[in-house]
Tab-separated table of C-alpha atoms in Angstrom:
chain	number	residue	atom	x	y	z
A	1	UNK	CA	22.288	6.066	19.201
A	2	UNK	CA	18.960	6.141	20.132
A	3	UNK	CA	17.276	3.519	21.657
A	4	UNK	CA	15.291	1.466	20.407
A	5	UNK	CA	11.378	2.742	21.594
A	6	UNK	CA	9.327	-0.074	24.168
A	7	UNK	CA	6.604	0.181	22.777
A	8	UNK	CA	3.358	-1.275	25.703
A	9	UNK	CA	2.816	-4.629	25.519
A	10	UNK	CA	-1.328	-5.225	23.930
A	11	UNK	CA	-3.701	-7.774	22.467
A	12	UNK	CA	-5.823	-5.482	20.497
A	13	UNK	CA	-4.926	-2.017	19.464
A	14	UNK	CA	-7.520	0.819	18.688
A	15	UNK	CA	-6.580	4.194	16.901
A	16	UNK	CA	-7.190	5.888	20.042
A	17	UNK	CA	-4.092	3.860	21.517
A	18	UNK	CA	-1.512	4.758	18.143
A	19	UNK	CA	-1.625	9.156	19.921
A	20	UNK	CA	0.513	7.845	23.347
A	21	UNK	CA	3.562	6.230	20.965
A	22	UNK	CA	6.279	7.895	19.858
A	23	UNK	CA	5.535	10.444	16.382
A	24	UNK	CA	8.180	10.011	14.662
A	25	UNK	CA	8.156	5.468	14.225
A	26	UNK	CA	5.662	4.865	11.317
A	27	UNK	CA	2.683	2.428	12.749
A	28	UNK	CA	-0.410	1.134	10.611
A	29	UNK	CA	-2.791	-0.891	11.887
A	30	UNK	CA	-4.880	-3.457	10.898
A	31	UNK	CA	-7.702	-5.116	12.184
A	32	UNK	CA	-5.977	-4.389	15.829
A	33	UNK	CA	-3.199	-5.722	15.202
A	34	UNK	CA	0.238	-3.342	15.867
A	35	UNK	CA	2.402	-3.293	12.857
A	36	UNK	CA	5.944	-1.079	12.700
A	37	UNK	CA	7.198	-1.905	9.179
A	38	UNK	CA	10.639	-1.076	8.491
A	39	UNK	CA	10.835	-1.711	4.637
A	40	UNK	CA	13.943	-2.083	2.749
A	41	UNK	CA	15.306	0.396	0.058
A	42	UNK	CA	14.719	-2.040	-3.075
A	43	UNK	CA	11.169	-2.218	-1.259
A	44	UNK	CA	10.981	1.682	-1.556
A	45	UNK	CA	12.797	2.479	-4.506
A	46	UNK	CA	9.840	0.439	-6.201
A	47	UNK	CA	7.317	2.916	-4.513
A	48	UNK	CA	8.671	5.395	-6.048
A	49	UNK	CA	8.805	3.825	-9.902
A	50	UNK	CA	5.229	3.073	-9.519
A	51	UNK	CA	4.319	6.681	-7.631
A	52	UNK	CA	6.295	8.127	-11.194
A	53	UNK	CA	3.859	5.677	-13.005
A	54	UNK	CA	0.489	6.606	-11.684
A	55	UNK	CA	1.647	10.321	-11.678
A	56	UNK	CA	1.650	10.840	-15.082
A	57	UNK	CA	-1.692	11.472	-15.876
A	58	UNK	CA	-2.755	12.350	-12.960
A	59	UNK	CA	-5.937	14.325	-13.354
A	60	UNK	CA	-4.485	17.807	-11.048
A	61	UNK	CA	-7.530	17.160	-8.573
A	62	UNK	CA	-5.752	13.971	-7.109
A	63	UNK	CA	-2.312	13.140	-5.962
A	64	UNK	CA	-0.443	10.430	-5.151
A	65	UNK	CA	1.621	9.800	-2.421
A	66	UNK	CA	3.698	7.658	-0.364
A	67	UNK	CA	3.186	6.204	2.871
A	68	UNK	CA	-0.208	8.083	3.768
A	69	UNK	CA	-2.032	6.559	7.319
A	70	UNK	CA	-5.425	5.483	5.869
A	71	UNK	CA	-8.631	5.857	9.097
A	72	UNK	CA	-10.685	3.254	8.221
A	73	UNK	CA	-12.286	2.432	11.320
A	74	UNK	CA	-11.237	2.739	15.503
A	75	UNK	CA	-9.164	-0.938	14.947
A	76	UNK	CA	-7.320	-0.280	11.438
A	77	UNK	CA	-5.536	2.590	10.634
A	78	UNK	CA	-3.336	0.783	7.302
A	79	UNK	CA	-0.584	1.925	5.477
A	80	UNK	CA	-0.089	1.261	1.715
A	81	UNK	CA	2.965	1.882	-0.090
A	82	UNK	CA	0.850	3.726	-2.161
A	83	UNK	CA	-1.969	5.777	-2.711
A	84	UNK	CA	-4.417	8.257	-4.411
A	85	UNK	CA	-5.657	10.516	-2.555
A	86	UNK	CA	-7.769	13.660	-2.747
A	87	UNK	CA	-6.015	16.545	-3.484
A	88	UNK	CA	-8.070	18.804	-0.722
A	89	UNK	CA	-6.166	15.795	1.977
A	90	UNK	CA	-2.590	16.419	1.225
A	91	UNK	CA	-2.279	18.622	4.380
A	92	UNK	CA	-4.118	15.855	6.702
A	93	UNK	CA	-3.171	12.883	8.758
A	94	UNK	CA	-4.746	10.223	8.575
A	95	UNK	CA	-6.939	10.388	5.755
A	96	UNK	CA	-10.072	10.412	5.610
A	97	UNK	CA	-10.084	6.599	3.069
A	98	UNK	CA	-12.832	7.262	1.386
A	99	UNK	CA	-11.313	9.824	-0.343
A	100	UNK	CA	-8.603	6.928	-1.590
A	101	UNK	CA	-8.993	5.924	-5.504
A	102	UNK	CA	-6.508	3.348	-5.834
A	103	UNK	CA	-4.881	1.366	-2.732
A	104	UNK	CA	-0.941	-0.511	-4.036
A	105	UNK	CA	0.914	-2.572	-0.980
A	106	UNK	CA	4.231	-3.783	-2.449
A	107	UNK	CA	4.576	-7.515	-0.703
A	108	UNK	CA	7.693	-7.570	1.596
A	109	UNK	CA	8.553	-11.047	2.935
A	110	UNK	CA	6.127	-11.061	6.031
A	111	UNK	CA	3.730	-9.024	4.636
A	112	UNK	CA	2.139	-11.560	2.017
A	113	UNK	CA	-0.341	-12.583	3.602
A	114	UNK	CA	-1.421	-9.434	5.087
A	115	UNK	CA	-1.374	-7.842	2.194
A	116	UNK	CA	-3.072	-10.167	-0.024
A	117	UNK	CA	-5.693	-10.259	2.562
A	118	UNK	CA	-5.940	-9.241	5.178
A	119	UNK	CA	-5.880	-5.129	4.439
A	120	UNK	CA	-7.462	-6.543	1.018
A	121	UNK	CA	-11.064	-6.618	3.176
A	122	UNK	CA	-10.177	-3.864	5.167
A	123	UNK	CA	-9.905	-1.370	1.960
A	124	UNK	CA	-12.625	-3.638	-0.472
A	125	UNK	CA	-14.942	-2.700	2.977
A	126	UNK	CA	-13.542	1.016	3.664
A	127	UNK	CA	-14.677	1.677	-0.067
A	128	UNK	CA	-10.906	1.933	-1.978
A	129	UNK	CA	-12.646	0.947	-5.552
A	130	UNK	CA	-9.334	-0.271	-6.955
A	131	UNK	CA	-6.268	-2.125	-5.284
A	132	UNK	CA	-2.816	-3.461	-6.281
A	133	UNK	CA	-0.523	-6.124	-4.703
A	134	UNK	CA	3.119	-6.114	-6.555
A	135	UNK	CA	5.568	-8.926	-5.361
A	136	UNK	CA	8.996	-8.154	-5.815
A	137	UNK	CA	9.825	-12.040	-4.449
A	138	UNK	CA	9.793	-13.982	-6.814
A	139	UNK	CA	11.928	-13.874	-10.589
A	140	UNK	CA	10.108	-11.892	-12.179
A	141	UNK	CA	7.219	-8.931	-10.480
A	142	UNK	CA	4.482	-9.397	-10.646
A	143	UNK	CA	1.456	-7.137	-10.397
A	144	UNK	CA	-2.327	-7.801	-9.661
A	145	UNK	CA	-5.398	-5.395	-9.292
A	146	UNK	CA	-8.784	-6.287	-8.170
A	147	UNK	CA	-11.497	-3.451	-8.709
A	148	UNK	CA	-14.190	-2.925	-6.000
A	149	UNK	CA	-17.415	-5.565	-6.270
A	150	UNK	CA	-20.369	-2.515	-5.450
A	151	UNK	CA	-22.401	-3.967	-3.641
A	152	UNK	CA	-20.233	-7.178	-2.627
A	153	UNK	CA	-17.564	-4.666	-0.612
A	154	UNK	CA	-14.889	-7.788	-2.287
A	155	UNK	CA	-12.666	-7.575	-4.777
A	156	UNK	CA	-12.563	-9.544	-8.513
A	157	UNK	CA	-8.884	-9.057	-9.645
A	158	UNK	CA	-9.008	-7.949	-13.165
A	159	UNK	CA	-5.709	-8.581	-14.135
A	160	UNK	CA	-2.069	-10.654	-13.404
A	161	UNK	CA	0.891	-10.054	-15.277
A	162	UNK	CA	4.844	-9.817	-14.991
A	163	UNK	CA	4.850	-8.103	-18.316
A	164	UNK	CA	3.619	-5.243	-19.042
A	165	UNK	CA	0.251	-3.779	-17.217
A	166	UNK	CA	-1.610	-1.037	-18.599
A	167	UNK	CA	-5.115	-0.307	-17.102
A	168	UNK	CA	-7.875	2.523	-17.562
A	169	UNK	CA	-8.587	2.736	-13.263
A	170	UNK	CA	-7.785	4.870	-11.497
A	171	UNK	CA	-7.005	6.128	-14.957
A	172	UNK	CA	-4.544	5.289	-18.013
A	173	UNK	CA	-1.771	4.012	-16.473
A	174	UNK	CA	1.179	1.680	-17.813
A	175	UNK	CA	4.092	0.132	-15.369
A	176	UNK	CA	6.565	-1.842	-17.155
A	177	UNK	CA	7.126	-4.537	-15.179
A	178	UNK	CA	9.824	-6.418	-16.388
A	179	UNK	CA	11.439	-2.882	-16.663
A	180	UNK	CA	11.450	-3.041	-12.950
A	181	UNK	CA	12.753	-6.285	-12.684
A	182	UNK	CA	15.782	-5.205	-14.760
A	183	UNK	CA	16.316	-2.475	-12.634
A	184	UNK	CA	15.614	-4.490	-9.066
A	185	UNK	CA	18.279	-7.084	-10.830
A	186	UNK	CA	20.485	-4.663	-11.080
A	187	UNK	CA	20.108	-2.631	-7.843
A	188	UNK	CA	20.615	-6.507	-5.989
A	189	UNK	CA	24.081	-7.255	-8.054
A	190	UNK	CA	25.173	-4.604	-7.399
A	191	UNK	CA	25.511	-6.036	-3.721
A	192	UNK	CA	27.488	-9.112	-4.219
A	193	UNK	CA	30.123	-5.816	-4.957
């Protein structure tokens, strides 16, 4: 059995501090706060389904990926659950945030406020044009789409649905939320066996 790493105590973290941490854990830095996520298989399955929906019409110059660090500033290096970047950055880590077209966060029980408010502000200030928040914490999975109001550097809500979601941003994408809800429910029903 491997012992859990002991992380240094700090009130405020910067991207420079991340270099001192073990390389085999996924770190995220939001407003100087260090986050070490531990997603469930259910969460990751939903991320993969969203990646697959985005890949259907993905232009060749872009790449859809999961869990990539994006350098924003010295206090912020988020890891969106799903992100669309320029293909030329496929071998970089962290990815430059200015080339991200879309960031997607899948809400978990411990990330609701962070995904809806903290990360939204970080992504908007950084110029990420589109932001989706997918919430599987209720009876039906919901998706909220935001777009960047460039002048204000804030997001405006474009859509919120628990049904079939169709958008043209960043390209034509369709997400069958009832099918995702049914899949989640089937996976959860398997836990009872």
